[in-house]
CSV table of C-alpha atoms and ligand atoms in Angstrom, one decimal:
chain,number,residue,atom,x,y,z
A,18,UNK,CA,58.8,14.4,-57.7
A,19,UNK,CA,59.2,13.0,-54.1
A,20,UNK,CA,56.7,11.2,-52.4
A,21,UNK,CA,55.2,13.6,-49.7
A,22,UNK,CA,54.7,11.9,-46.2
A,23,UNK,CA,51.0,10.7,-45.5
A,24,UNK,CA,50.1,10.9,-49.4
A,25,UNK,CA,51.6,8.4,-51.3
A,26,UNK,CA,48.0,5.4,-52.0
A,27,UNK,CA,49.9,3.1,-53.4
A,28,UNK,CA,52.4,3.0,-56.7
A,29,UNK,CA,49.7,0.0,-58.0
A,30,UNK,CA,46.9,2.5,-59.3
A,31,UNK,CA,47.6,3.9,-62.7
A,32,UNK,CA,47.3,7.4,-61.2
A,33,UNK,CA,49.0,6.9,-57.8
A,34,UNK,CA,51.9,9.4,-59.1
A,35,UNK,CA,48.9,12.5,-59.3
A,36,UNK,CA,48.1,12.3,-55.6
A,37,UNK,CA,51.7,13.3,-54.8
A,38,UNK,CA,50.6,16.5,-56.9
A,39,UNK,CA,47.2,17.0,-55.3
A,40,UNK,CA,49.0,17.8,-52.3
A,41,UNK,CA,50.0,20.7,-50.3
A,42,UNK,CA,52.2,22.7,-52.5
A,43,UNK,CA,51.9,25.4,-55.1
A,44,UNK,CA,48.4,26.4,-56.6
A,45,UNK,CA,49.5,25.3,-60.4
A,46,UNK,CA,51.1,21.7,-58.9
A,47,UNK,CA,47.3,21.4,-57.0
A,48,UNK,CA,45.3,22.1,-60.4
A,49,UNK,CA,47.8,20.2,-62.8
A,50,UNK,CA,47.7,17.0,-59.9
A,51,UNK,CA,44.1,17.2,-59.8
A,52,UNK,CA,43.9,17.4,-64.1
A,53,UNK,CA,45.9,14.0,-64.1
A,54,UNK,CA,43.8,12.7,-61.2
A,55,UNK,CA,40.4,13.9,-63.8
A,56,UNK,CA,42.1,12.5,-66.7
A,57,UNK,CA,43.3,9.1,-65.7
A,58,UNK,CA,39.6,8.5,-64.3
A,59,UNK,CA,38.3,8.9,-67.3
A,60,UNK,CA,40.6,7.0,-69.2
A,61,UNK,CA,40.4,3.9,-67.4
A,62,UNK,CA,36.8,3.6,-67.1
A,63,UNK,CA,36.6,4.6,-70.6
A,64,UNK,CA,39.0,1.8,-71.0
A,65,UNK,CA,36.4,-0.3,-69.2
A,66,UNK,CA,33.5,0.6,-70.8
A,67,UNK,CA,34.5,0.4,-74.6
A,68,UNK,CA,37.5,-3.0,-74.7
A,69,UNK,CA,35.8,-5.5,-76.6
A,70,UNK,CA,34.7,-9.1,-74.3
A,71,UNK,CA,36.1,-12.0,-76.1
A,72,UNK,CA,34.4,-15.2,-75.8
A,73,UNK,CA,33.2,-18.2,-77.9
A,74,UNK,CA,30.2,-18.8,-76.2
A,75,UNK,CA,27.7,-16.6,-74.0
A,76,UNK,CA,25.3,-17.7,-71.2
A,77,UNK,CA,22.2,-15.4,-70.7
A,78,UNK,CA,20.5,-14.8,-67.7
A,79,UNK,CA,16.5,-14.2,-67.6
A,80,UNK,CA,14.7,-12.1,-65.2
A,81,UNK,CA,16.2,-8.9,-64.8
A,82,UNK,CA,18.6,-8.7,-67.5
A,83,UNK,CA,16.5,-9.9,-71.0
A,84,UNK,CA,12.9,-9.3,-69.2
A,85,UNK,CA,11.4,-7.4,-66.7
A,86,UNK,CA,9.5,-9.9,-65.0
A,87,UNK,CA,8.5,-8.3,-61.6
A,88,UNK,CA,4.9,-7.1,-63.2
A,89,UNK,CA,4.4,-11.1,-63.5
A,90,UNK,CA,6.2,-11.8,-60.1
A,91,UNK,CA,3.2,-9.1,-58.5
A,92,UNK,CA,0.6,-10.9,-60.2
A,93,UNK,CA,0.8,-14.5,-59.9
A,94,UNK,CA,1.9,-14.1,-55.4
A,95,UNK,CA,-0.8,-11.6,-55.3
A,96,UNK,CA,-3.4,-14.4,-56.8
A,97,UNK,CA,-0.9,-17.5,-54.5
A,98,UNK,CA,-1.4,-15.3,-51.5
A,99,UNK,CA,-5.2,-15.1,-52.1
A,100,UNK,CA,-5.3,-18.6,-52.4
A,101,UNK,CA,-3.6,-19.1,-49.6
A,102,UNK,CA,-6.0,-17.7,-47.1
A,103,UNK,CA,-3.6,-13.8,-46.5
A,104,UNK,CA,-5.8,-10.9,-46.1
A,105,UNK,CA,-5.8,-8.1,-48.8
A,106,UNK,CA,-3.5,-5.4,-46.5
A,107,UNK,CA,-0.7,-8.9,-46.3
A,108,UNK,CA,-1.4,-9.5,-49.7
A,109,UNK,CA,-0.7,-5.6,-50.6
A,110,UNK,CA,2.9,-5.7,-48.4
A,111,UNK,CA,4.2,-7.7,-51.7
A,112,UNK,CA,4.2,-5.3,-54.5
A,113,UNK,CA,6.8,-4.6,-57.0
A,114,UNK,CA,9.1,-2.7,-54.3
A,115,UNK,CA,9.3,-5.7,-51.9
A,116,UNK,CA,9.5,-8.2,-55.4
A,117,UNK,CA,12.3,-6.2,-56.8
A,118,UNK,CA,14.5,-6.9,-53.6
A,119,UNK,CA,13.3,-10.3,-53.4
A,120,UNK,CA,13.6,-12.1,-57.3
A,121,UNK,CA,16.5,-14.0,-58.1
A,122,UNK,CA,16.8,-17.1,-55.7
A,123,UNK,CA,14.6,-19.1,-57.3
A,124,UNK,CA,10.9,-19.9,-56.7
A,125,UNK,CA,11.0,-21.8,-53.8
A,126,UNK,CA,12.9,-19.1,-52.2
A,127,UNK,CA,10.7,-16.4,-53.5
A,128,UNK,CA,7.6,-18.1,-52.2
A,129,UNK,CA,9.8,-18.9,-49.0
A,130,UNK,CA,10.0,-14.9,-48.2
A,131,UNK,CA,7.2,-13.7,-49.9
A,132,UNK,CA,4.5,-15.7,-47.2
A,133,UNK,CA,7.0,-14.4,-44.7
A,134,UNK,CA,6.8,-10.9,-45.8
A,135,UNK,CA,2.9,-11.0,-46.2
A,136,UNK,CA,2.2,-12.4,-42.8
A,137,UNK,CA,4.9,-11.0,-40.7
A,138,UNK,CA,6.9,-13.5,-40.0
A,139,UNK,CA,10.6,-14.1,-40.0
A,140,UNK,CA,12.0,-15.6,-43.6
A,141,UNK,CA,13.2,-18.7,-41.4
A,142,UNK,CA,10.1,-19.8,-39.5
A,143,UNK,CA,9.2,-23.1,-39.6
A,144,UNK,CA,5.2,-22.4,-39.7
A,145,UNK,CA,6.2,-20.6,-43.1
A,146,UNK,CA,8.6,-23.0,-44.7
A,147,UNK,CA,5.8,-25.7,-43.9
A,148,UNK,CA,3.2,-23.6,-46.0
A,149,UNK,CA,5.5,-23.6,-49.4
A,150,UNK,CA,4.5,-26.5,-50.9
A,151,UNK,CA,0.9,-25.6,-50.8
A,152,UNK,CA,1.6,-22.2,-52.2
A,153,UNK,CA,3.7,-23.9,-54.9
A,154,UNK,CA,0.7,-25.8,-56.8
A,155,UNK,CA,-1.3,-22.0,-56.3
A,156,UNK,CA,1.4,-20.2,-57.7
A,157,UNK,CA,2.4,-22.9,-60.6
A,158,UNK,CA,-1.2,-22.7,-61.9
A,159,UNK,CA,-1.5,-18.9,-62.0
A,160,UNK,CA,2.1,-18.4,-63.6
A,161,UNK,CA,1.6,-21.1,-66.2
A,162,UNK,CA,-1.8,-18.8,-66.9
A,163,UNK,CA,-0.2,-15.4,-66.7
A,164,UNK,CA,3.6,-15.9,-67.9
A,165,UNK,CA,4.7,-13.2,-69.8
A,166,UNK,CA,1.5,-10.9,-69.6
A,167,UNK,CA,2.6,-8.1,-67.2
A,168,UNK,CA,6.4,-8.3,-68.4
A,169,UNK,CA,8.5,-6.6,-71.6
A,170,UNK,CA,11.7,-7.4,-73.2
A,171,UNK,CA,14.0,-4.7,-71.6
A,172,UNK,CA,15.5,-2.1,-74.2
A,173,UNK,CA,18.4,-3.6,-76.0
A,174,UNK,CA,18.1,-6.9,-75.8
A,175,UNK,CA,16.7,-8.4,-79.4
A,176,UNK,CA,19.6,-5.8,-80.3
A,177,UNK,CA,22.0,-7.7,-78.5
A,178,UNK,CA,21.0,-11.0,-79.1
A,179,UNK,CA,21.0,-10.3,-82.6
A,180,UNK,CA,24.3,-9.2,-82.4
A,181,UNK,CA,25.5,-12.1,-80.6
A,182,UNK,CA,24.2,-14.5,-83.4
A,183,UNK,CA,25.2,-12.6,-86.2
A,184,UNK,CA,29.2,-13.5,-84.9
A,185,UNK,CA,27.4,-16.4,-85.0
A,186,UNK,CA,28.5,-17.3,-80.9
A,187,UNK,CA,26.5,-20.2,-79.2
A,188,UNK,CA,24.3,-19.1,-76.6
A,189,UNK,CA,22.6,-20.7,-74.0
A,190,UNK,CA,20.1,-19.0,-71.4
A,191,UNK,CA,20.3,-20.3,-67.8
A,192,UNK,CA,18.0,-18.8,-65.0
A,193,UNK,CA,17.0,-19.8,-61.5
A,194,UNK,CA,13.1,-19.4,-62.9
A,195,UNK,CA,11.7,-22.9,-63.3
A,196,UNK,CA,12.5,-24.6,-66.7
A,197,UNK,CA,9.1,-24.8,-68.2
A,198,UNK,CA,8.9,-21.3,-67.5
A,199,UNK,CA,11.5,-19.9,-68.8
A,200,UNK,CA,11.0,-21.7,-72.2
A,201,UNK,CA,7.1,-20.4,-72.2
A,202,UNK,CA,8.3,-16.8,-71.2
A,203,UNK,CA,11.7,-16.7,-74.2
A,204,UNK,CA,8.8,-18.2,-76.8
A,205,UNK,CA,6.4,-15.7,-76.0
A,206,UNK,CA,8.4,-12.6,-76.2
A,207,UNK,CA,10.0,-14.1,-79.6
A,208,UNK,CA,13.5,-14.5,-78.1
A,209,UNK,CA,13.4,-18.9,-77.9
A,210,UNK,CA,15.4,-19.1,-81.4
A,211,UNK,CA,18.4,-17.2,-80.1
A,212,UNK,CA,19.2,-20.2,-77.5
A,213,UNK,CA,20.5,-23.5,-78.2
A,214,UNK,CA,19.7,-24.5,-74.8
A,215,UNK,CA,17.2,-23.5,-71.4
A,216,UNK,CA,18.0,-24.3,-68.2
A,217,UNK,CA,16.1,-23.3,-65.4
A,218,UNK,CA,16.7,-23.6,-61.2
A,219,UNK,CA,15.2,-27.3,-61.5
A,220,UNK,CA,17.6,-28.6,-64.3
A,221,UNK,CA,20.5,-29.0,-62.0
A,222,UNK,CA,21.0,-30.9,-58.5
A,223,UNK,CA,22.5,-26.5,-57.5
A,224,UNK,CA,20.7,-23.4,-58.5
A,225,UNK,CA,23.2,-19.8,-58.6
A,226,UNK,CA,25.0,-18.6,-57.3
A,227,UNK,CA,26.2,-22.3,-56.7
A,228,UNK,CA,28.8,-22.5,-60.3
A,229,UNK,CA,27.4,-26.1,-61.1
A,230,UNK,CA,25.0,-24.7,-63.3
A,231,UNK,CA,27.4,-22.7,-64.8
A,232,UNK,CA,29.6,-25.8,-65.5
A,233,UNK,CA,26.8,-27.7,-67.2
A,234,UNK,CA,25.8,-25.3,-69.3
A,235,UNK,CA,29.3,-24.7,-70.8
A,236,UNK,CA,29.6,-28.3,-71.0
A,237,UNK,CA,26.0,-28.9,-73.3
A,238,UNK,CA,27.3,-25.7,-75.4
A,239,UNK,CA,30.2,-27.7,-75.6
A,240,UNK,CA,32.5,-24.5,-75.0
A,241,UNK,CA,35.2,-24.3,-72.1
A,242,UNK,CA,34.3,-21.9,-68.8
A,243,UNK,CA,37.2,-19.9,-69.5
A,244,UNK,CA,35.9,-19.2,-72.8
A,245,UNK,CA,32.6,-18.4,-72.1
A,246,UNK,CA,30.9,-15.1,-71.0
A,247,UNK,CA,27.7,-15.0,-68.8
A,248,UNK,CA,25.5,-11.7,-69.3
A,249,UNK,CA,23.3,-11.0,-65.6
A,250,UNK,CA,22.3,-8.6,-63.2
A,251,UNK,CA,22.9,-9.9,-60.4
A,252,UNK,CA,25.8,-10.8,-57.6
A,253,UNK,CA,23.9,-14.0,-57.9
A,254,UNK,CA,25.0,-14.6,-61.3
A,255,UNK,CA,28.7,-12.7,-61.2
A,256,UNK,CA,29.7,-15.2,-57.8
A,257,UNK,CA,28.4,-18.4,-60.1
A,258,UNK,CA,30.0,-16.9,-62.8
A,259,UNK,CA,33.3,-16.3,-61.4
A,260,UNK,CA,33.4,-19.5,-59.6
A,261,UNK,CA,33.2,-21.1,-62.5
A,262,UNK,CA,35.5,-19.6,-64.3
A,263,UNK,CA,33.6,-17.7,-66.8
A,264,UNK,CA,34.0,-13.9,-67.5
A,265,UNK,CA,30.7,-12.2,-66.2
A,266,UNK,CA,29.1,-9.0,-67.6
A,267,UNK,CA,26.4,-7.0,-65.5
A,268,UNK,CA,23.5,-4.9,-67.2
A,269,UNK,CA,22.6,-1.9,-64.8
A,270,UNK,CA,18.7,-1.9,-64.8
A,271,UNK,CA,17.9,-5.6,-63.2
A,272,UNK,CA,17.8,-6.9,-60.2
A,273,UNK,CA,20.6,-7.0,-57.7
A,274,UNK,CA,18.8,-7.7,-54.2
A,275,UNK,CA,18.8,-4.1,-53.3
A,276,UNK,CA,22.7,-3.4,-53.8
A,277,UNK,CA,24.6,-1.4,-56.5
A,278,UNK,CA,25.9,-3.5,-59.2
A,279,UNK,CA,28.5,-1.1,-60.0
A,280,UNK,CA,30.0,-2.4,-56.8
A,281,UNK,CA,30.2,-6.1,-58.4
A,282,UNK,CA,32.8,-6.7,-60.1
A,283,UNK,CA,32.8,-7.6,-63.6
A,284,UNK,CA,34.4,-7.1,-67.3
A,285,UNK,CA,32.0,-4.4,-67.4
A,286,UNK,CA,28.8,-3.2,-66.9
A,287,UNK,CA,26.4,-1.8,-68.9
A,288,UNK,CA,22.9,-0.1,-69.5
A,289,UNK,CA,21.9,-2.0,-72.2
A,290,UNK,CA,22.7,-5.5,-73.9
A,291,UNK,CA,23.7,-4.2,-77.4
A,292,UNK,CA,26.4,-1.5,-76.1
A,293,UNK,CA,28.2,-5.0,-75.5
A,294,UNK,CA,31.2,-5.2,-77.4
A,295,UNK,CA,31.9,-9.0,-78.5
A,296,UNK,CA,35.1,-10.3,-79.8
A,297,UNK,CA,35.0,-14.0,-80.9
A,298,UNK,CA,37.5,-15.5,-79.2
A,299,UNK,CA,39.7,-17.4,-81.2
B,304,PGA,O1,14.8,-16.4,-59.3
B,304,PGA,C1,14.2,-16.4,-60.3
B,304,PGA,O2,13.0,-16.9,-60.4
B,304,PGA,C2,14.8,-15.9,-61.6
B,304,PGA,O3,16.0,-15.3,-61.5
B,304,PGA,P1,17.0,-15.1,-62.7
B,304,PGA,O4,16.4,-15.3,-64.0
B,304,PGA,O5,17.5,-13.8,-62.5
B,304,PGA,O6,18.1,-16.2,-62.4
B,305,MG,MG1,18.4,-12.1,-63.0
């Protein structure tokens, strides 16, 4: 059929060839352009959802994608902010809502914009970024006290881990949450023996979405970039990923700073860890 002026998107998409049906023209070439339009959809993203990831190694990232930290996050700045002088109705303007925009940058960061947010105050004023430090030794001593008590696994995630080490891929978790942390947090919630490895957002010189984390972790698992898979739920940990040169995989219930994470892209995303296909790369 010929291309009709003003219609013709492009011969690159698989479908491209329905759109000159879904044109002007008779009622039966409308419905049957518009079927092939429906049907292609469906079979790419299908496509998408169900090809199997290969890899020989997977990275794993922590808040957001194995557990839903922001209950802790709430707690521990609520008891900082306290300490720090902020009056209950600043203290109250950092609550789950604000947290779940806010997580992901690492502690200094969150601690940066979380004073700022309580007080008023833009996230780059100097009277703020002067106050982190003291906040830090508050906010270490509450989370050391509190780690893991207002947080759960998310749904799927023993499954998929289990999963992972029954193929019997290495895995390593890497997170921008502080080292000693993260190991107190995977140890609590019975996940630690999955991991052959913890890195935090102090174990390298870079924190995400910077790919030098990235880069040492694929080196102490010992496993190329190219061959190795990182599992997040964030744009944070897709732009380290792909900088990298690792594949990246997004879970649809974390984190992402307030955006859609359908709209990152990725070798797929899903809604829990286990509908993960893996395929051992070989
Ligand atoms: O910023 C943090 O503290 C943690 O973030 P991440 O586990 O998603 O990297
Ligand atoms: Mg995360």
């Amino acid at each position: 059929m010929p291309t009709r002026p003003g219609y013709n998107l492009g011969r690159s998409w698989p479908w491209s060839g329905a759109w000159d049906c879904a044109v002007p023209g008779t009622i039966s070439e409308n419905i049957a352009g518009l079927f092939r339009v429906a049907l292609s959809v469906i079979t790419v993203n299908l496509h998408r959802q169900l090809s199997a990831i290969p890899a020989r190694a997977v990275i794993v990232d922590l808040d957001g994608t194995m557990v839903d930290t922001l209950g802790d996050f709430v707690v521990v700045l609520q008891h900082t902010l306290a300490d720090m002088g902020c009056h209950p109705v600043e203290i109250a303007r950092v609550d789950r809502a604000f947290l779940e925009l806010t997580v992901g940058k690492g502690t200094e960061d969150l601690l940066r914009r979380s004073l700022a947010h309580a007080w008023g105050l833009p996230d780059d004023d100097a009277e703020v970024a002067a106050q982190v430090p003291q906040a830090w030794r508050h906010y270490q001593g509450h989370y050391q006290r509190l780690n893991g008590q207002h947080a759960d696994v998310f749904p799927g995630v023993a499954e998929g881990l289990a999963q992972l080490a029954a193929l019997g891929l290495p895995m390593a978790c890497l997170t921008n949450k502080p080292t000693a942390f993260a190991e107190q947090l995977l140890q609590l919630k019975g996940l630690r023996g999955h991991f052959a490895c913890v890195f935090g957002g102090d174990a390298f010189e870079r924190k995400k979405p910077d790919p030098l984390p990235l880069l040492k972790t694929c080196e102490a698992l010992g496993v190329a970039p190219a061959d190795t898979v990182m599992v997040g739920d964030s744009s944070n940990d897709a732009q380290a990923a792909t900088a990298a040169g690792c594949g990246v995989v997004l879970v649809r219930y974390g984190y992402n700073h307030g955006h859609p994470i359908d709209e990152v892209p990725a070798l797929a995303h899903v809604d829990r860890m286990d509908q993960i296909e893996w395929q051992v790369r070989t």
